[in-house]
Short mmCIF file of C-alpha atoms and ligand atoms in Angstrom, two decimals:
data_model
loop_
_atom_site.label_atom_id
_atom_site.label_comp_id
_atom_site.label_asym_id
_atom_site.label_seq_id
_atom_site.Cartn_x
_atom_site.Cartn_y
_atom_site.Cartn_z
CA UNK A 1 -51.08 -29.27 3.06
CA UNK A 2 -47.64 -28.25 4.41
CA UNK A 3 -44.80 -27.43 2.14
CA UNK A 4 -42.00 -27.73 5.54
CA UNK A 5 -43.51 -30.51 7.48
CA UNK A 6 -44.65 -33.98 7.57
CA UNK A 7 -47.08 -34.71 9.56
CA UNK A 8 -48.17 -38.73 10.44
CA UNK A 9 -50.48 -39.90 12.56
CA UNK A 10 -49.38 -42.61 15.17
CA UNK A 11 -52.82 -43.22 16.97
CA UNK A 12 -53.16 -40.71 20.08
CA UNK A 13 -49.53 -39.01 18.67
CA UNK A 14 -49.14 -36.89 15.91
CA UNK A 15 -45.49 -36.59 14.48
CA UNK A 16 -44.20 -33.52 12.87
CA UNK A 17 -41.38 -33.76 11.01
CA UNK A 18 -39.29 -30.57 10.14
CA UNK A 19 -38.74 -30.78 6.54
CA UNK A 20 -36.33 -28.25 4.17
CA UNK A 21 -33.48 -30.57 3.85
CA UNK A 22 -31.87 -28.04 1.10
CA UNK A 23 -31.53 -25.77 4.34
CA UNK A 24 -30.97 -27.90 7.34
CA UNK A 25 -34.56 -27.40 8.51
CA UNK A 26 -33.99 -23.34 8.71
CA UNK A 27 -36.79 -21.98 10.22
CA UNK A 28 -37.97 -19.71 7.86
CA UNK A 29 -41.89 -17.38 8.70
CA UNK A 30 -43.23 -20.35 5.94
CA UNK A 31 -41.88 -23.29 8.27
CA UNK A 32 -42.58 -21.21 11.43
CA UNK A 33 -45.94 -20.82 10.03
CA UNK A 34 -47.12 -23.99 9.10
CA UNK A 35 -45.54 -25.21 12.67
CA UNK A 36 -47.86 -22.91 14.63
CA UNK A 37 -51.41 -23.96 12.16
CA UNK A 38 -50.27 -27.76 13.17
CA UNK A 39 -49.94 -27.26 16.55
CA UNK A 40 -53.07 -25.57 16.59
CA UNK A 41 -54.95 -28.10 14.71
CA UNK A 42 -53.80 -30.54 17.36
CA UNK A 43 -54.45 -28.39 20.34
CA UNK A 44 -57.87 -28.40 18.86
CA UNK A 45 -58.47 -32.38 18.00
CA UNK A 46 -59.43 -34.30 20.49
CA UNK A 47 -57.74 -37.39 19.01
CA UNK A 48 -53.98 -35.94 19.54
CA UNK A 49 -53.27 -36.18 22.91
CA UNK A 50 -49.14 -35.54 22.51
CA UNK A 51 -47.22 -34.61 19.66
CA UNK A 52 -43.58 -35.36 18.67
CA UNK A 53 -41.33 -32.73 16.62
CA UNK A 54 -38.15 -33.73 15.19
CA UNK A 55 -36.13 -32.64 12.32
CA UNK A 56 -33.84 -34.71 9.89
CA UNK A 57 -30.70 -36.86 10.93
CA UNK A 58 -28.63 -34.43 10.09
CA UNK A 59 -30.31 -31.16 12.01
CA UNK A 60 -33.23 -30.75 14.10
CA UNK A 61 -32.64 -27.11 12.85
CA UNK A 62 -29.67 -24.79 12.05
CA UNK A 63 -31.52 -22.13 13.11
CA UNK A 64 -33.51 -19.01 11.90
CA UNK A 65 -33.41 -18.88 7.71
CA UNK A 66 -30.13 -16.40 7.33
CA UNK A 67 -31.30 -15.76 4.26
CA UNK A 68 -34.61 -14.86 4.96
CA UNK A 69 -33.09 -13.06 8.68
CA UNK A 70 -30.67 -10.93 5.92
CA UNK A 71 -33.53 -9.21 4.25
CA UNK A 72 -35.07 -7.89 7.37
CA UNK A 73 -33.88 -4.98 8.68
CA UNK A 74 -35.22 -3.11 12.42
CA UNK A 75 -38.19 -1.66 11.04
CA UNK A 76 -39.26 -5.64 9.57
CA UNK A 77 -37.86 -6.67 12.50
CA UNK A 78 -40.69 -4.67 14.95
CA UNK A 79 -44.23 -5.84 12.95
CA UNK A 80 -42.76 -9.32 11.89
CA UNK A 81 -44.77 -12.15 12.04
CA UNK A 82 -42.63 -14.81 13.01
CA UNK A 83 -43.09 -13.50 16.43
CA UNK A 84 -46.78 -14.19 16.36
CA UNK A 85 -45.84 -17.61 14.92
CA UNK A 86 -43.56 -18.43 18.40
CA UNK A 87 -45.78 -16.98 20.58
CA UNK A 88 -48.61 -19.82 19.23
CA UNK A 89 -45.91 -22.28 19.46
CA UNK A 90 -44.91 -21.20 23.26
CA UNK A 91 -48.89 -21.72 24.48
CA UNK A 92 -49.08 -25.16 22.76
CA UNK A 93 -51.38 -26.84 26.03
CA UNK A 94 -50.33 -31.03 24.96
CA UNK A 95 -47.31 -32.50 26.16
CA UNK A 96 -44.72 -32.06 23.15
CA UNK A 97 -41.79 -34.08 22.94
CA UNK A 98 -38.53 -33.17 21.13
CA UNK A 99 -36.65 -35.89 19.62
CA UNK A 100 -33.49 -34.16 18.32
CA UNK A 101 -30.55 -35.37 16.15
CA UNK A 102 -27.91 -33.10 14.75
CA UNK A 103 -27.61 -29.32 14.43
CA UNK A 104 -30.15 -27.79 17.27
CA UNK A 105 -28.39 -24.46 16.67
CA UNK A 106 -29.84 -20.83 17.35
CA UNK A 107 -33.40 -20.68 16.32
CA UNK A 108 -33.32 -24.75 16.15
CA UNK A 109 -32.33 -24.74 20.01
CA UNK A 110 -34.95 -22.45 20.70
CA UNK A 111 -37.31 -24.74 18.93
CA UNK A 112 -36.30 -27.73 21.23
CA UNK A 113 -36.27 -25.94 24.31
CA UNK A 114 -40.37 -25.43 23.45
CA UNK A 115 -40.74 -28.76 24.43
CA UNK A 116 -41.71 -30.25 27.57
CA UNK A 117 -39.20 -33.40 27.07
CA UNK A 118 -36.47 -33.27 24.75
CA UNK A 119 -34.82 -36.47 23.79
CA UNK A 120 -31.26 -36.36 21.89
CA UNK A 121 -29.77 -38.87 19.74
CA UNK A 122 -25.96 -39.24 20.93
CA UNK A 123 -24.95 -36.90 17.87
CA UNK A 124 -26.66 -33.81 18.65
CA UNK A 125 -25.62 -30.83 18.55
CA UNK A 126 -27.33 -28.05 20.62
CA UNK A 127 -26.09 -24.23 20.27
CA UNK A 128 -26.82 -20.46 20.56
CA UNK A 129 -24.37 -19.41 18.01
CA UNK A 130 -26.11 -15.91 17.15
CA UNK A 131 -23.71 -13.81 18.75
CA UNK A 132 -21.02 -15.04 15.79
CA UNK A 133 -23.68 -12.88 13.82
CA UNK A 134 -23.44 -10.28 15.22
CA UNK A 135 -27.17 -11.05 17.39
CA UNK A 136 -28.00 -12.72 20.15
CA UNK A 137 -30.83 -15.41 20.76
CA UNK A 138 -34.52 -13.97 20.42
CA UNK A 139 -36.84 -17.01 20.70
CA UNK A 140 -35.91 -18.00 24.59
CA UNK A 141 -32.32 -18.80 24.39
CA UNK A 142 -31.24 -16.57 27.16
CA UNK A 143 -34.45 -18.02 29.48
CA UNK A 144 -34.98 -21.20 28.67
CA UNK A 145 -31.60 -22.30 28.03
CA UNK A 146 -30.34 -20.72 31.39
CA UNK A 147 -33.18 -22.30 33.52
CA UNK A 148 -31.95 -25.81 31.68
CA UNK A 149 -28.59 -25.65 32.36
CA UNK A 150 -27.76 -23.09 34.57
CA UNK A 151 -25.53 -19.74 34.39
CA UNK A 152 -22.34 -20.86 33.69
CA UNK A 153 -23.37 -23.12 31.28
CA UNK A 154 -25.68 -20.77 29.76
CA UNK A 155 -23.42 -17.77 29.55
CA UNK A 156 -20.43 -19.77 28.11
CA UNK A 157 -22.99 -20.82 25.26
CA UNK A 158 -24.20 -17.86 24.30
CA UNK A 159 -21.16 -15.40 24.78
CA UNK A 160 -18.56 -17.58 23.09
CA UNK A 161 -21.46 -19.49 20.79
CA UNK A 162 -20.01 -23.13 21.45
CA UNK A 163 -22.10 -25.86 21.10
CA UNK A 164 -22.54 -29.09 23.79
CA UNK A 165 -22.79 -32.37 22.18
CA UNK A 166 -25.66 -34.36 23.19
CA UNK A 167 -23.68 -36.11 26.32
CA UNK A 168 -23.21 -32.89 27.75
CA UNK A 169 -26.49 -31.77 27.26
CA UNK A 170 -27.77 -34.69 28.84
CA UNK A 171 -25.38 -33.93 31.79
CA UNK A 172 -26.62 -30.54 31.99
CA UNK A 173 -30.40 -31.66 32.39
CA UNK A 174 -30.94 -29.92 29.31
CA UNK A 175 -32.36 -33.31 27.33
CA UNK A 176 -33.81 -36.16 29.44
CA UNK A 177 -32.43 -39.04 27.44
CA UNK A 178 -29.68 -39.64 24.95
CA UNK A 179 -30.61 -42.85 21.95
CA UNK A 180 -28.73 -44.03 19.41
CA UNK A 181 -29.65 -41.46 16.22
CA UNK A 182 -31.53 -43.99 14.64
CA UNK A 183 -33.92 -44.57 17.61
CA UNK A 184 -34.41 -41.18 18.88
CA UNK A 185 -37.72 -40.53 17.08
CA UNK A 186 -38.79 -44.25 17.95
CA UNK A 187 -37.99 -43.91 21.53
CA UNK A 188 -39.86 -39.87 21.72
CA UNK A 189 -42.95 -42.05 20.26
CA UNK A 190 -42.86 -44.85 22.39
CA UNK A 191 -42.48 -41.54 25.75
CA UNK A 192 -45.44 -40.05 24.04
CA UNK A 193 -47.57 -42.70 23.52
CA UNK A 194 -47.23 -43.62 27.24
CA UNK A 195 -48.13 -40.23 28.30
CA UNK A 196 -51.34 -40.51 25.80
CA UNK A 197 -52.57 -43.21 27.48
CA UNK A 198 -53.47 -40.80 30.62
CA UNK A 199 -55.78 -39.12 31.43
CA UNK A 200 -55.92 -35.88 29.43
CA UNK A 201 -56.98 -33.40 31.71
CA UNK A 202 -54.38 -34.41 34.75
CA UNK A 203 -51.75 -34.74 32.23
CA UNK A 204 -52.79 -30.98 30.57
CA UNK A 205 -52.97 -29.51 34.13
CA UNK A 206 -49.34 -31.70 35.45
CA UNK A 207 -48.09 -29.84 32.55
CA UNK A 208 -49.01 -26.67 32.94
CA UNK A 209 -48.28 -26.72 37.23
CA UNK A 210 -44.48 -28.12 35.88
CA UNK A 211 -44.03 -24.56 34.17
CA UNK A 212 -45.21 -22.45 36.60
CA UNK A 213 -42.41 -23.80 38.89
CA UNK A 214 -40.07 -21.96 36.38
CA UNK A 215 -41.60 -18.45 36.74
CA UNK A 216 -43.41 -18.34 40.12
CA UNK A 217 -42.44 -18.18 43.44
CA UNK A 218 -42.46 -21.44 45.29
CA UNK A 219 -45.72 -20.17 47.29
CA UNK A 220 -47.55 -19.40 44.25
CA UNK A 221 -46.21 -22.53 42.18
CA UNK A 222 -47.49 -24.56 45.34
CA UNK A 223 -50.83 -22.54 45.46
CA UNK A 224 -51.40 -23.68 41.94
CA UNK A 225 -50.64 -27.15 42.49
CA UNK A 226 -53.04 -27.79 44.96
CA UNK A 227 -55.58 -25.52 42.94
CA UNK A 228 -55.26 -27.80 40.06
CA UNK A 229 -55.22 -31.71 42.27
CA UNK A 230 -58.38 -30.21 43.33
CA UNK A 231 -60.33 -29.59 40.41
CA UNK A 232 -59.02 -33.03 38.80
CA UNK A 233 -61.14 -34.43 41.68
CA UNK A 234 -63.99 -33.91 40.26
CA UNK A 235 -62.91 -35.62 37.02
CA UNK A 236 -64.37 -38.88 35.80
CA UNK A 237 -61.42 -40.22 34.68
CA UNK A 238 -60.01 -39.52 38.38
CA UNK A 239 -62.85 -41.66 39.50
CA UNK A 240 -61.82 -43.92 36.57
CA UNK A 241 -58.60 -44.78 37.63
CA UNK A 242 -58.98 -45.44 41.30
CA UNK A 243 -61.78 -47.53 39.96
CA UNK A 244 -59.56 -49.27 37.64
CA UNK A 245 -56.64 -49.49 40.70
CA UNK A 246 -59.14 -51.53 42.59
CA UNK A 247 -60.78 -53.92 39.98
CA UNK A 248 -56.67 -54.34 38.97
CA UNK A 249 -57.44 -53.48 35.03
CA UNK A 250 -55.82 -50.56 32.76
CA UNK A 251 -57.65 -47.51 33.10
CA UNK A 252 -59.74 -45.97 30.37
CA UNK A 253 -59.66 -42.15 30.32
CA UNK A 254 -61.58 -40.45 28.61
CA UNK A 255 -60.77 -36.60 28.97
CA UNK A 256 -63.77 -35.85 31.57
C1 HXC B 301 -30.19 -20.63 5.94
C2 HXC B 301 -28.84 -22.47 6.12
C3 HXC B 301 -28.77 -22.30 7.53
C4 HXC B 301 -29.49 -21.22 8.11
C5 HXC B 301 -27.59 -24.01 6.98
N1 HXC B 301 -28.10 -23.52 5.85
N2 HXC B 301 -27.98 -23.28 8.02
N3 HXC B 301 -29.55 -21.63 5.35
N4 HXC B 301 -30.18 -20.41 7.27
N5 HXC B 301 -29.53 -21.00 9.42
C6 HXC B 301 -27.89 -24.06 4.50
C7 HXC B 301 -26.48 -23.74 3.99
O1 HXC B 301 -26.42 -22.45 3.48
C8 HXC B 301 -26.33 -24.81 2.91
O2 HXC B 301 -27.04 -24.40 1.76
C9 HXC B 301 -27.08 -26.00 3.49
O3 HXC B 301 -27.97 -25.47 4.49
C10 HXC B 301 -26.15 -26.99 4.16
O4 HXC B 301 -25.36 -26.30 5.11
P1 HXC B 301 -23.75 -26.35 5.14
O5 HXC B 301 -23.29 -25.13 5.85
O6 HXC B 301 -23.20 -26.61 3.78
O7 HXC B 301 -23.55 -27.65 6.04
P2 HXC B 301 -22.33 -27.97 7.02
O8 HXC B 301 -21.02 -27.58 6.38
O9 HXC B 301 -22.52 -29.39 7.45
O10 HXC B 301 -22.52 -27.00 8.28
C11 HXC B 301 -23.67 -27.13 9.07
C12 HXC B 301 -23.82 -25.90 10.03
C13 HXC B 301 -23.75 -24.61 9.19
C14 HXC B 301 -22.63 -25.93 11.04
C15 HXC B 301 -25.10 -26.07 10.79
O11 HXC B 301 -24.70 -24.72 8.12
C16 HXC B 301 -24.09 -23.38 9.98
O12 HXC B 301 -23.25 -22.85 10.72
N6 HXC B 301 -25.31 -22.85 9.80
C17 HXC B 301 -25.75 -21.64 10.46
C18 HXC B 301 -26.07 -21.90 11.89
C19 HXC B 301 -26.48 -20.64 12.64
O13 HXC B 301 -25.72 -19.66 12.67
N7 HXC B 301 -27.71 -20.62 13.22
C20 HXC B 301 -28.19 -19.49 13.94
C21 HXC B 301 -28.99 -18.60 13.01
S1 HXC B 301 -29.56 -17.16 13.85
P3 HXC B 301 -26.33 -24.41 0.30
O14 HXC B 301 -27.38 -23.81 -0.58
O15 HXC B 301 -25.07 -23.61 0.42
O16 HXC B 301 -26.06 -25.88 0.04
C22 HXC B 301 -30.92 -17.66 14.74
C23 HXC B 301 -31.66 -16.60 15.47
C24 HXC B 301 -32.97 -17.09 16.01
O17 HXC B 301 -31.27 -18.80 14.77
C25 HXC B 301 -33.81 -15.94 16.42
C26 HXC B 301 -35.21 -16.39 16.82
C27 HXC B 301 -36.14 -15.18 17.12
#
């Protein structure tokens, strides 16, 4: 059992909920952890076809632990596992959802910008305030958050460590959709369960095509693309759905 998460089941989803309220959901190697075992488990369970990850009303996540980060020095720093532990969480193969409200600072931003859809309640708070520390971001905040929103957007967060509220953000193309903070998580589910109902293999594949168009050339991105349409023709559930198209009923995929 996790000591930092909850974890529900909500048929085909599975929720995680970041949970070290005393801390603002502070991603500490525990919490980083336990985050990269559940993601695992459902990467490996057929049942879980998406997953949503949120954090509390008050913070998605303020970030790496401080605490923890202060007892660390460069020699910790080169063999530490938390690395291992975001590495796990970066090859996560199921579309995951971010459903953020409050703090997404630092580490917590880092977190969010894992996901393949992030969804912000209207008070959140996204930042890369490590360079008030004395750091800078280590977890993709320099990549990811540039690719998201751009360079000048990018730099001005990170070098001066200002946050963007959640309208902003949205602005940016950084989140997809802005709720109300109370139906943020409701509204991730509702994304996710839609994109359970497909079929598992296109949707794995769709997935994984969208990210190479961040770090391939167009050629290659496109060489990919047509790669992976093919093989899905020679899925059942591709036969499936055209069947269901023409006999005008829902589809029924089954991951074949
Ligand atoms: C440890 C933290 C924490 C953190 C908050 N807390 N953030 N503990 N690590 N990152 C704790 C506080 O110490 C406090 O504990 C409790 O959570 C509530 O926080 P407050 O500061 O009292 O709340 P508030 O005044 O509302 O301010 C919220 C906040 C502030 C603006 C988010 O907490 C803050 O600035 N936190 C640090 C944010 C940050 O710098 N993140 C980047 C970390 S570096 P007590 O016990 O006092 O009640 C990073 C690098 C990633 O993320 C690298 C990845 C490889």
């Amino acid at each position: 059992m996790p000591h930092t998460l909850v974890v529900q089941a909500h048929q085909a989803v599975c929720l995680i909920t970041l949970h070290r309220p005393q801390a603002l959901n502070a991603l500490t190697t525990e919490l980083l952890g336990e985050l990269a075992a559940e993601l695992q488990r459902c990467a490996d369970d057929p049942q879980v076809r998406a997953v949503v990850l949120t954090g509390s009303r008050k913070a998605f996540a303020a970030g790496a632990d401080l605490n923890e980060m202060a007892e660390r020095d460069l020699v910790g720093m080169l063999d530490d596992p938390r690395q291992a532990h975001w590495q796990q969480i970066t090859r996560f193969p199921k579309p995951l959802i971010a459903a953020v409200n409050g703090y997404a600072l630092g580490g917590g931003c880092e977190l969010a910008m894992h996901a393949d859809i992030l969804i912000a309640g209207d008070d959140a708070q996204f930042g890369q305030p490590e360079i008030n520390l004395g750091i800078m971001p280590g977890a993709g905040g320099t990549q990811r958050l540039l690719r998201a929103v751009g360079k000048s957007l990018a730099m001005q967060m990170v070098l001066s460590g200002e946050a963007i509220g959640a309208r902003r953000a949205l602005d940016a193309g950084l989140v997809s959709e802005i709720t109300p903070p109370e139906l943020t998580v409701e509204r991730a589910l509702q994304v996710a369960q839609r994109i359970a109902a497909k079929a598992p293999l296109a949707v794995r594949l769709a997935k994984e095509a969208l990210l190479k168009a961040q770090d391939v050339d167009l050629a290659s991105g496109l060489r990919f693309e047509r790669h992976a349409f093919t093989l899905l023709a020679g899925t059942a559930d591709r036969n499936e759905g055209i069947r269901a198209f023409q006999d005008k009923r829902p589809a029924e995929f089954l991951g074949r």
